[in-house]
Coordinates of C-alpha atoms in Angstrom, one line a residue:
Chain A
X1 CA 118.8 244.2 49.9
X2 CA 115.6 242.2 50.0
X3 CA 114.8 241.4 46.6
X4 CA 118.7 239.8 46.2
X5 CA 117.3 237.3 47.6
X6 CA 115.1 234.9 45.7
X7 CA 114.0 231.9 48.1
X8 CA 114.2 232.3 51.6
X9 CA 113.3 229.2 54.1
X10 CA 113.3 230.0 57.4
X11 CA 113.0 227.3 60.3
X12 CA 110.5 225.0 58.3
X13 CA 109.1 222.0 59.5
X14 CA 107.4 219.4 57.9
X15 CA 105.7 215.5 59.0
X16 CA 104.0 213.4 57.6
X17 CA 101.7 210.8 59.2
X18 CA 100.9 207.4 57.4
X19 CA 97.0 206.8 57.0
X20 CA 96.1 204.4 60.2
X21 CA 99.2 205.5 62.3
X22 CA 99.0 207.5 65.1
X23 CA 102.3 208.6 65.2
X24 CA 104.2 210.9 62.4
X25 CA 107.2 211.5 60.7
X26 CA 109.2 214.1 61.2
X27 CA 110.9 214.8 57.5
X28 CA 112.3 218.1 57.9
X29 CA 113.1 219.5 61.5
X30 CA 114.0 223.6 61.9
X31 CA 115.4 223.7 57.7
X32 CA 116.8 227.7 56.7
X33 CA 118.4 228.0 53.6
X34 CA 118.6 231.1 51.2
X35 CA 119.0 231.1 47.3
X36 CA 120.3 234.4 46.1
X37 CA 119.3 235.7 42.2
X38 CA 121.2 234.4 40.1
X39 CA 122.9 231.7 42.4
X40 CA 123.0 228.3 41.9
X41 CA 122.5 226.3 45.4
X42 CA 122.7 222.3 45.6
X43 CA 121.1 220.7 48.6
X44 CA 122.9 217.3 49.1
X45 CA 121.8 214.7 51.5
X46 CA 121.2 210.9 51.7
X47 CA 118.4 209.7 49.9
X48 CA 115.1 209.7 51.8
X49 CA 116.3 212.6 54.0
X50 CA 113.6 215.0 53.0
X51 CA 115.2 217.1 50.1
X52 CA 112.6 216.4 47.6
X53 CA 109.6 217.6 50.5
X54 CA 111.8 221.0 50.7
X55 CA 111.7 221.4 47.2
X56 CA 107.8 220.3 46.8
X57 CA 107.3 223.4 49.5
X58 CA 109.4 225.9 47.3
X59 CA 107.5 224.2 44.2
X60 CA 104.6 225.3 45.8
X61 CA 103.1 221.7 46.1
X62 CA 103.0 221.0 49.8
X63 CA 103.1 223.1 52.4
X64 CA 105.5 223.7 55.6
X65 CA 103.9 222.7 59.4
X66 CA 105.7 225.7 60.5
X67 CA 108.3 228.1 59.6
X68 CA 107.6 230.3 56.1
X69 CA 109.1 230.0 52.6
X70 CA 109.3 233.2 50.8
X71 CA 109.5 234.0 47.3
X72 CA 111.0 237.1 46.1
X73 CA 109.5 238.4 49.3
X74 CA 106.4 236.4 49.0
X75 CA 105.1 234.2 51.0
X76 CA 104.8 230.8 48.4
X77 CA 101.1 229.9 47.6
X78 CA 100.9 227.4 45.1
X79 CA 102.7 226.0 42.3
X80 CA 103.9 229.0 39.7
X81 CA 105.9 229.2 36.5
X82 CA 107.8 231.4 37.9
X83 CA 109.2 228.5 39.9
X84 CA 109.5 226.1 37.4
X85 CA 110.2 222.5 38.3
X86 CA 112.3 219.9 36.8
X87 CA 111.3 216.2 38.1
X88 CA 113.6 213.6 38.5
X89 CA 111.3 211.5 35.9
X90 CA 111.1 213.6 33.3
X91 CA 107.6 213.9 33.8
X92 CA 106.9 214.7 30.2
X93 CA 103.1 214.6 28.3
X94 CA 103.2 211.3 27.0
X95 CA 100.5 212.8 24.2
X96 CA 102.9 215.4 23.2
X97 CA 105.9 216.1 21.0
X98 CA 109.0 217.4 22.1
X99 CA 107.8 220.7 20.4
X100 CA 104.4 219.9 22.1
X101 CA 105.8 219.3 24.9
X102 CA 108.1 222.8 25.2
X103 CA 105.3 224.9 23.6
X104 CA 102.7 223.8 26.9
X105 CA 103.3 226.5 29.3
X106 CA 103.4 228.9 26.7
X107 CA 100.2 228.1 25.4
X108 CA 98.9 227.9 28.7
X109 CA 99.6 231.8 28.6
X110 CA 98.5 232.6 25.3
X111 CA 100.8 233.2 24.1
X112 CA 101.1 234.5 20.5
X113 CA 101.6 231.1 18.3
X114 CA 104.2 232.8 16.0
X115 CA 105.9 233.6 19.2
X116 CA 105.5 230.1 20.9
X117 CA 107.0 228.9 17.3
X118 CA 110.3 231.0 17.4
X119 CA 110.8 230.3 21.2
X120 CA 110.3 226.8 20.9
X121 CA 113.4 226.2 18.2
X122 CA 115.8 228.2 19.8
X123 CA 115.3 226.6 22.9
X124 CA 115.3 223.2 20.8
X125 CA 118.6 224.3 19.8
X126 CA 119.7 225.4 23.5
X127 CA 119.1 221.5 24.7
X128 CA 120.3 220.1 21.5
X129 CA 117.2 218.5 20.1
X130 CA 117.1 219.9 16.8
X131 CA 116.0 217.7 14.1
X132 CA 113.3 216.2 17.1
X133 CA 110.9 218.3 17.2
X134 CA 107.7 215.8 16.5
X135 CA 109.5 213.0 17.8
X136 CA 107.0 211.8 21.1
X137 CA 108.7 211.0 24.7
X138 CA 108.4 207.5 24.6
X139 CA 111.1 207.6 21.7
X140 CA 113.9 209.1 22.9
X141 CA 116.1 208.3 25.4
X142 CA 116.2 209.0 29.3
X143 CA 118.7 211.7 28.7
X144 CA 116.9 213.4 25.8
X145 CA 113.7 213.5 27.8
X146 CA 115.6 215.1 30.8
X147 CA 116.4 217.9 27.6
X148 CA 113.0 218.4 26.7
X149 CA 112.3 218.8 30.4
X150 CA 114.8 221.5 30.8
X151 CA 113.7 223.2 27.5
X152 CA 109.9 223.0 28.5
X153 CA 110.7 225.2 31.8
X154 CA 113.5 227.3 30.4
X155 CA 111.3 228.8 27.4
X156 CA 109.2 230.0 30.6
X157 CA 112.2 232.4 31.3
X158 CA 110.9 231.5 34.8
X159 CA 112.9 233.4 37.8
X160 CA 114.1 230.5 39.6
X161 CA 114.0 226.8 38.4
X162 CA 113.6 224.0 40.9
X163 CA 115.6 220.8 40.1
X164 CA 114.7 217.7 41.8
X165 CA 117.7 215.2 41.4
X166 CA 117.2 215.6 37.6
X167 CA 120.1 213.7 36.4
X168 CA 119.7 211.1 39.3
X169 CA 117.9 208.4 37.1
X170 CA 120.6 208.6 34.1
X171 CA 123.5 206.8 33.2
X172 CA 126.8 207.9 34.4
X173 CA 127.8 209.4 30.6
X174 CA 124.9 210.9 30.4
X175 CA 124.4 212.7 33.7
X176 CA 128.1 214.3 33.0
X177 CA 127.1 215.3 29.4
X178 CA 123.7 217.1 30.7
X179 CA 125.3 218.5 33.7
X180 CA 127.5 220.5 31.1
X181 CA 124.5 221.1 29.1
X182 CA 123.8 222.6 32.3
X183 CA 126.6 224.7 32.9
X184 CA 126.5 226.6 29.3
X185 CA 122.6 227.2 29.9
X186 CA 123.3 228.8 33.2
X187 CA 126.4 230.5 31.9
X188 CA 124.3 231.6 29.0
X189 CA 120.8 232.2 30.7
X190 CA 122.3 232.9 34.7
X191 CA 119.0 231.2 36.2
X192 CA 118.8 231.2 39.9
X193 CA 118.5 227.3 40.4
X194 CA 117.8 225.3 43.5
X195 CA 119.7 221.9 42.7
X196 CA 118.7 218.8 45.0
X197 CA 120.6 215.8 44.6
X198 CA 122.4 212.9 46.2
X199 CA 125.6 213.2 44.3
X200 CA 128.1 214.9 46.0
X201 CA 129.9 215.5 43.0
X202 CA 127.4 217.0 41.0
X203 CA 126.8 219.6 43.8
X204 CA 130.2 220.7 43.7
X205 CA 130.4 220.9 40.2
X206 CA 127.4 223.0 39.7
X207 CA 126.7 224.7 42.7
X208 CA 127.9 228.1 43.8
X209 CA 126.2 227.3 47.3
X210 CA 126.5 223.8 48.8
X211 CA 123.8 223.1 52.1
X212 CA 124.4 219.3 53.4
X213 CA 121.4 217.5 55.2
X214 CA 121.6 214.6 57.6
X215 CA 119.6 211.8 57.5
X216 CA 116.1 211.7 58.8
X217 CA 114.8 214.2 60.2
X218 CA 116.6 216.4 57.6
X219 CA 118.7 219.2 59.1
X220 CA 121.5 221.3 57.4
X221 CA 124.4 220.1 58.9
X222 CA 126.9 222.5 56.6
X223 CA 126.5 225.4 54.4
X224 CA 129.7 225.6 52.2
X225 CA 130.6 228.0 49.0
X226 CA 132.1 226.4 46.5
X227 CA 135.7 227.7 45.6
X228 CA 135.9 226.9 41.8
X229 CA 135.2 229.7 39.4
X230 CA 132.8 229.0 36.4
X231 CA 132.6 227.2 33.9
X232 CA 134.2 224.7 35.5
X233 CA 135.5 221.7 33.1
X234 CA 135.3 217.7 34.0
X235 CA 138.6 217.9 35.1
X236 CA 137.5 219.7 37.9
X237 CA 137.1 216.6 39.3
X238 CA 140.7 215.5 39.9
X239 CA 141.4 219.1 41.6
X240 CA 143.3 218.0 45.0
X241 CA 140.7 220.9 46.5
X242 CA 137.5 219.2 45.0
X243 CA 138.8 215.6 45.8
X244 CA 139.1 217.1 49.9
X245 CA 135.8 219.1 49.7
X246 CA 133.7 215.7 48.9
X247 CA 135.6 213.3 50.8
X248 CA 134.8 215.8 53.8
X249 CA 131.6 216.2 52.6
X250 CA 130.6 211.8 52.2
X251 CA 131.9 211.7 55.9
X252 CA 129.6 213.8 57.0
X253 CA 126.6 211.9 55.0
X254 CA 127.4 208.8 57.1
Chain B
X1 CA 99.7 191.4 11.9
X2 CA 99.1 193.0 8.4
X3 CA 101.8 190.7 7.0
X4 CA 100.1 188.4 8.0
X5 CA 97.2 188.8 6.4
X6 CA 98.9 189.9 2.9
X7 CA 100.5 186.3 2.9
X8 CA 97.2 183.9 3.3
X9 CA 97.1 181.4 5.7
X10 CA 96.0 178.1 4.6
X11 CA 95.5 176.9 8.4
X12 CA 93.4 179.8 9.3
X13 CA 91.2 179.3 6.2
X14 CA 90.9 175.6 6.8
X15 CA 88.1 176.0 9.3
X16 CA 85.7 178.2 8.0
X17 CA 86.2 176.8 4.5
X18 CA 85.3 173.5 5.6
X19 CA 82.2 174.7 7.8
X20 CA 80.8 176.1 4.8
X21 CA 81.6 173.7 2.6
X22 CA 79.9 171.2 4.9
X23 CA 76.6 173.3 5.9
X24 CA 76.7 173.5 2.1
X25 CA 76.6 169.7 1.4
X26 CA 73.8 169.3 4.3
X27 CA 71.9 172.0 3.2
X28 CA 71.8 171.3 -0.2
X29 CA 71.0 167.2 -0.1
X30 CA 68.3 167.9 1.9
X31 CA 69.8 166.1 4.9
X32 CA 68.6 169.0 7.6
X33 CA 65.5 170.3 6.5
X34 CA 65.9 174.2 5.3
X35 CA 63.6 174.9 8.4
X36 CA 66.3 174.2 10.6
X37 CA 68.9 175.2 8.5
X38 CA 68.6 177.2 5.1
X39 CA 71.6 176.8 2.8
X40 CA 73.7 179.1 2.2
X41 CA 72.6 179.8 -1.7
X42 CA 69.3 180.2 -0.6
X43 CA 70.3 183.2 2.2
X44 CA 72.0 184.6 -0.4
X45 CA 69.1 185.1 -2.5
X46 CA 67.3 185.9 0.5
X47 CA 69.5 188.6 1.9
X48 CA 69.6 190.5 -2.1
X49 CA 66.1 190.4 -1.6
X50 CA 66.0 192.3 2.2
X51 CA 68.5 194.8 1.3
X52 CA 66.9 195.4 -2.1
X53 CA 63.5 193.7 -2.7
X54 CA 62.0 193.3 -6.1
X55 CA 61.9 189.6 -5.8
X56 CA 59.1 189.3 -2.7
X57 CA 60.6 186.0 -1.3
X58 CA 59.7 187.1 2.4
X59 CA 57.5 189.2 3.9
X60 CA 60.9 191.8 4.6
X61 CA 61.5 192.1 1.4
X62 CA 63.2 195.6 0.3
X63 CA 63.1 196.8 3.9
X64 CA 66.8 196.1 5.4
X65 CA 67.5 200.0 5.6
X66 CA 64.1 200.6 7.6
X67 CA 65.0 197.7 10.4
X68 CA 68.5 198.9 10.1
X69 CA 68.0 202.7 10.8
X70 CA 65.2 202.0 13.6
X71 CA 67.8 199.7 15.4
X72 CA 70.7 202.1 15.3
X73 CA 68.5 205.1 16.3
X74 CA 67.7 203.1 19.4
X75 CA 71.5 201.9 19.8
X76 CA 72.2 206.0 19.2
X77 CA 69.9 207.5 21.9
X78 CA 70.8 204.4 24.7
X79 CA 74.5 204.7 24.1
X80 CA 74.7 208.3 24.0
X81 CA 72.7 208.6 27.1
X82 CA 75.1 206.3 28.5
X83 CA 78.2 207.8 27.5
X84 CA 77.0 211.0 28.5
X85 CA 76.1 209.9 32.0
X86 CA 79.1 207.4 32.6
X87 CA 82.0 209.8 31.8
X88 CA 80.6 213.0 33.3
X89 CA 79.9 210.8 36.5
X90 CA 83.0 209.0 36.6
X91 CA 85.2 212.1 35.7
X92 CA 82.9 213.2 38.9
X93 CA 84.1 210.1 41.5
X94 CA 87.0 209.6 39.7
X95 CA 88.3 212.8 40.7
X96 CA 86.2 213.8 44.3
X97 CA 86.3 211.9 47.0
X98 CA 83.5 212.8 48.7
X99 CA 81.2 212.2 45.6
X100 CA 83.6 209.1 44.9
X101 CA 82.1 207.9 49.0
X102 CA 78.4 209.3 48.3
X103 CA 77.6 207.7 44.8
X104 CA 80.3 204.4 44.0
X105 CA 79.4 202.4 46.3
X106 CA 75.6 202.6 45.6
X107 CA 76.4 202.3 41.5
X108 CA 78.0 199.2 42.2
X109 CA 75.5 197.6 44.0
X110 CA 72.9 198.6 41.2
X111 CA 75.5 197.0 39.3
X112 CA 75.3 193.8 40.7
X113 CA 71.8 193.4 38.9
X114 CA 72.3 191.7 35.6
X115 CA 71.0 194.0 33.1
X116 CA 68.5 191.2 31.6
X117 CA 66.8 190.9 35.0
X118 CA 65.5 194.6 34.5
X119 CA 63.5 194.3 31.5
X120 CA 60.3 193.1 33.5
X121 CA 60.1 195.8 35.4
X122 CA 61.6 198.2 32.3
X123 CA 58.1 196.6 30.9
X124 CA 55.6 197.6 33.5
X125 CA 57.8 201.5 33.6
X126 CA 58.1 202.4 29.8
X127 CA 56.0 199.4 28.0
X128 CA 56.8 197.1 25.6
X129 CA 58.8 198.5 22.6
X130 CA 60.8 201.5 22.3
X131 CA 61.4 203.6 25.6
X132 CA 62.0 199.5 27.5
X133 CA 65.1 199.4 24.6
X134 CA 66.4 202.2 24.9
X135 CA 66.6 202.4 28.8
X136 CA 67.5 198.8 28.5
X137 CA 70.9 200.0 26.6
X138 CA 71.4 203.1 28.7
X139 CA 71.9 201.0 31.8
X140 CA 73.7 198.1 30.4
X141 CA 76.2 200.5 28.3
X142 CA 76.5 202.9 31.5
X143 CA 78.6 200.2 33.5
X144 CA 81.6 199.5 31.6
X145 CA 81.6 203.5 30.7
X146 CA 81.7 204.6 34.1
X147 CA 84.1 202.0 35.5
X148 CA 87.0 202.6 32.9
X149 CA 86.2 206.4 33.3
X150 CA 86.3 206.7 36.9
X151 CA 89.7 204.3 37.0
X152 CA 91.1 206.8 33.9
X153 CA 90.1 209.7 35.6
X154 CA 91.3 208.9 39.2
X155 CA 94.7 207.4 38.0
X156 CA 96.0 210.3 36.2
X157 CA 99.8 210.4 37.8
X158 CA 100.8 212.8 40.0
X159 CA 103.3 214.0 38.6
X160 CA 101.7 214.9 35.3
X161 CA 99.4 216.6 37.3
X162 CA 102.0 218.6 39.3
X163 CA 104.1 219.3 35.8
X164 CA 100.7 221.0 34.5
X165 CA 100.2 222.9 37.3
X166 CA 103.7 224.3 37.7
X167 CA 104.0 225.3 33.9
X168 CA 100.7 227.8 34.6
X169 CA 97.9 225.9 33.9
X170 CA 94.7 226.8 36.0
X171 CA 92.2 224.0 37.3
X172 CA 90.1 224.6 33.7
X173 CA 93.8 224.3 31.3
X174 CA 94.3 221.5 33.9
X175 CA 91.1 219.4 33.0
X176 CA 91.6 220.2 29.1
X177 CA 95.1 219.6 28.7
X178 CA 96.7 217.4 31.6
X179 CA 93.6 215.1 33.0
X180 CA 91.7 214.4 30.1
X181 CA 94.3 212.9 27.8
X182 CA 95.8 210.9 30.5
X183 CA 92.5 209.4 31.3
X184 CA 91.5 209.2 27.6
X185 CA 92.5 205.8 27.0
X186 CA 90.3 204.2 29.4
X187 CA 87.3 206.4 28.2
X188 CA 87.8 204.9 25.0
X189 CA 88.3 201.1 26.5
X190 CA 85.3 202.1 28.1
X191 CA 83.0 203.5 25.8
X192 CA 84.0 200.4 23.3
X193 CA 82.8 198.0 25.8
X194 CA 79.7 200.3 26.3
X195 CA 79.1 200.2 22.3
X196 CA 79.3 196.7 22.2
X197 CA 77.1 195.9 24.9
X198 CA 74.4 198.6 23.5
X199 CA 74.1 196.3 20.7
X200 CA 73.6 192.9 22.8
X201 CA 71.0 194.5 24.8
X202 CA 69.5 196.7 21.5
X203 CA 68.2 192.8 20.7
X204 CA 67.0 192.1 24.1
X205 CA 64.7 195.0 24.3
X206 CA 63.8 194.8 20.6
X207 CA 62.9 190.5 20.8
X208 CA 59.9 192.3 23.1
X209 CA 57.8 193.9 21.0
X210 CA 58.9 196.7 18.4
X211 CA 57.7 196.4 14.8
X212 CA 60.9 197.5 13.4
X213 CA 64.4 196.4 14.0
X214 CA 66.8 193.9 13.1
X215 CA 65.5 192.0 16.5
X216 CA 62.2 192.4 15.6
X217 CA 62.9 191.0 12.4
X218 CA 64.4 188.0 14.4
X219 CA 61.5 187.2 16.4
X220 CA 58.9 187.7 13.9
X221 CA 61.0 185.6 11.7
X222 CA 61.1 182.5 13.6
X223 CA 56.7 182.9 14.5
X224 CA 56.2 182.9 10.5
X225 CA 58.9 179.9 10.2
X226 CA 61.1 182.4 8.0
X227 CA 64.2 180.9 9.5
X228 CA 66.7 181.7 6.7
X229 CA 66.0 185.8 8.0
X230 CA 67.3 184.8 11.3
X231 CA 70.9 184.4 10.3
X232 CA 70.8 187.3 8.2
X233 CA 69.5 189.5 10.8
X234 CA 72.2 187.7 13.3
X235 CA 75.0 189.0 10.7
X236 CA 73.4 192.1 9.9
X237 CA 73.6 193.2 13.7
X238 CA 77.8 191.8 13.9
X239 CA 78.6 193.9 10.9
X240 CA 76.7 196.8 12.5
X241 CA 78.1 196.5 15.8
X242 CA 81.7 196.1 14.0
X243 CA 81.4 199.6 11.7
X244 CA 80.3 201.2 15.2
X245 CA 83.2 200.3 16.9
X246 CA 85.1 201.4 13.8
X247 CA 83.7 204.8 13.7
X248 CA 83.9 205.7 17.6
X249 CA 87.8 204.7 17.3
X250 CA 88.1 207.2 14.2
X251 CA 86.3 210.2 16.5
X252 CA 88.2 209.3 19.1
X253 CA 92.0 209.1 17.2
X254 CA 90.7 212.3 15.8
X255 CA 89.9 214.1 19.1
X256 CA 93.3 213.0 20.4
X257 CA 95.8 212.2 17.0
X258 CA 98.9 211.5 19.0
X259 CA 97.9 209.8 21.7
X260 CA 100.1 206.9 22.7
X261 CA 98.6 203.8 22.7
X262 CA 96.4 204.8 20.3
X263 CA 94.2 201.7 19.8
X264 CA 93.1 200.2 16.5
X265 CA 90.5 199.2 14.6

């Protein structure tokens, strides 16, 4: 029954203390959430409320005062492929191509370069980026950099993917056009994802999971399942049930 | 920019054109005496003879390529040495704090010596002539290296750095493929400045005593009242210093091919 589960945060903690200050922060007070295989779990909350520190601690980049985050039983070390990450800048190697780009982490393995060649273009073709293979970041747009983001961790076939308000920095078009991209990867591929964002709406229409965090110090304030069954289309939004869910949800955020 | 040179520019070329044309007239009616000021037909002549010889009008006649090749071993050994120092030390500070507190503050107080003010005691360490050159470019060319390639090295962003480390690589696949072409632009601002610099301070050391050298040639010019060698050796040294600069860009495009802001020659 263990090994269902994927992450597991139990009653973490976290503060930070500005150099020269005596006094700290507290950023994430008594935090337990759990992301089942195969799940896809958005953590929503009001910017600055500590979201992004809960993912750096799953991602393996800082670590909790107290409390434990467990991997697939494990307790979390450092950063992994395993747990891939997908930044809210796209965070892309400026030096690179997009096939570049994609191909790091596998090369970083050693893998085989007739294999790294065929994984690369079908996960080109996954994202939608054929035809811009040697094209460099700083050429496409905000959007297509978020693709070659997604395609760089997905060829990883990592077991859980870490998304830190990925779609936040886009343009409203945009964000709904890669938030379907989204949906057909996971209905193709059925990643376990943890999804932090600030969007009420794109939680609900991505999530299977919904935890809600206050302000600072972050605490869950709700855990909620989402009621629609996947895929779920745009219209999704005008659903009397989704329209009730995030109005409950934004009066909680405030 | 290369449009702009395709279509000429009248306005640029006004200058120059008339500064010849004018050094030419004065020169050549005898107004400055060619002591001061050799014509420009006469360096000509001059300068066939230095690269090639045959003629004998100086005493460097036929031995460009000897002065030449002493002066850019010397610039060799002193840059290298430099480069070799500033980036492994800077990737060192740039990236450890410890060693950043143990050794910055003390390089740039050693810093705050002008270069020039250590060839007396370069002098008394190495002598006059060769090793006082070549240390003489080593120090001045290790500044400008170690400053860009501590700043390169320390400012590679975060989040770069966390994107590398979460898609597998190790501290060694780190250094290779994440830190060292984000700091690579600054390495090459700084070993450019470092290049150009090692030439400056390649004729300080060599204006002290060396037999060979486009410097040498400089000095010993002007006590035999050869003045027409001086502005030869002058241009020789620009031209040098601007095929060096050409060639380290090449390496370093070639080292990193799609870097962006890739800088050019």
């Amino acid at each position: 029954m263990m090994v269902q589960q994927a992450l597991i945060a139990n009653s973490v903690h976290k503060s930070f203390s500005a150099p020269a200050e005596e006094s700290s922060l507290a950023v994430l007070e008594n935090i337990s959430v759990i992301v089942e295989q195969g799940e896809i779990v958005a953590l929503v909350g009001p910017s600055g409320c500590g979201k992004s520190t809960l993912l750096n601690i799953a991602a393996g980049f800082e670590k909790p005062d107290t409390g434990e985050v467990l991997f697939m039983g494990n307790t979390i070390t450092g950063p992994s492929p395993e747990r891939a990450v997908v930044f809210q800048s796209a965070s892309l190697f400026p030096w690179l191509t997009v096939k570049e780009n994609i191909a790091f982490g596998l090369k970083t393995a050693k893998v085989k370069p007739k294999i790294i060649e065929e994984k690369c273009s079908r996960f080109i073709e996954l994202v939608g980026l054929a035809g811009f293979e040697n094209y460099y970041p700083y050429q496409l747009s905000g959007g297509m950099q978020q693709r070659v983001a997604l395609a760089r961790v997905l060829v990883l076939e990592p077991k859980m993917l870490l998304m830190d308000e990925p779609f936040a920095a886009l343009d409203a078009q945009t964000r709904l056009a890669m938030q379907q991209v989204l949906m057909s990867i996971s209905m193709a591929l059925k990643p376990t994802i943890l999804f932090i964002t600030h969007d009420v709406e794109e939680a609900l229409i991505l999530a299977d999971k919904v935890y809600v965090m206050s302000k600072l110090p972050g605490t869950i304030i709700r855990e909620l399942e989402v009621p629609f069954a996947r895929p779920r289309p745009i219209s999704i939004i005008g659903d009397p049930q989704f329209s009730k869910l995030k109005s409950e949800i934004l009066a909680q955020l405030f | 920019m290369r449009s702009a040179l395709r279509t000429i520019d009248l306005t640029v070329l006004a200058l120059p054109v008339s500064l010849l044309a004018a050094w030419y007239l004065v020169a050549e009616t005898g107004q400055v005496p060619s002591y001061l000021l050799p014509s420009p037909k006469e360096l000509v002549r001059v300068t066939k003879d230095f690269a090639w010889g045959g003629t004998g009008l100086t005493p460097y006649s036929g031995t460009l390529m000897e002065h030449v090749a002493a002066s850019i071993m010397r610039v060799l050994s002193g840059f290298s040495l430099a480069a070799f120092l500033g980036l492994s030390l800077g990737l060192l500070t740039g990236r450890v704090s410890l060693i950043k507190r143990l050794m910055d503050p003390t390089i740039h107080l050693v810093r705050a010596v002008p270069g020039i003010g250590w060839l007396p005691l370069a002098m008394v360490w190495f002598g006059v002539g060769e090793k006082t050159t070549v240390f003489l470019i080593a120090l001045a060319a290790f500044f400008p290296v170690y400053i860009n390639a501590a700043h390169g090295f320390a400012n590679v962003p975060v989040h770069l750095l966390r994107a590398g480390q979460m898609l597998g690589a190790d501290k060694y696949a780190l250094f290779r493929s994440v830190i060292l072409p984000a700091a690579f632009p600054s390495l090459i601002v700084g070993l450019r400045l470092g290049l150009g610099v090692s030439w400056g301070f390649l004729v300080l050391g060599e204006l002290t005593g060396v037999t060979k050298g486009l410097g040498a040639v400089m000095m010993d010019a002007r006590l035999l009242g050869q003045t027409e060698m001086i502005p030869i050796a002058m241009i020789c040294i620009g031209l040098l210093g601007k095929i060096t600069d050409m060639l380290l860009i090449k390496v370093c495009n070639r080292v990193y091919p799609g870097h962006v802001g890739k800088v050019s020659g």
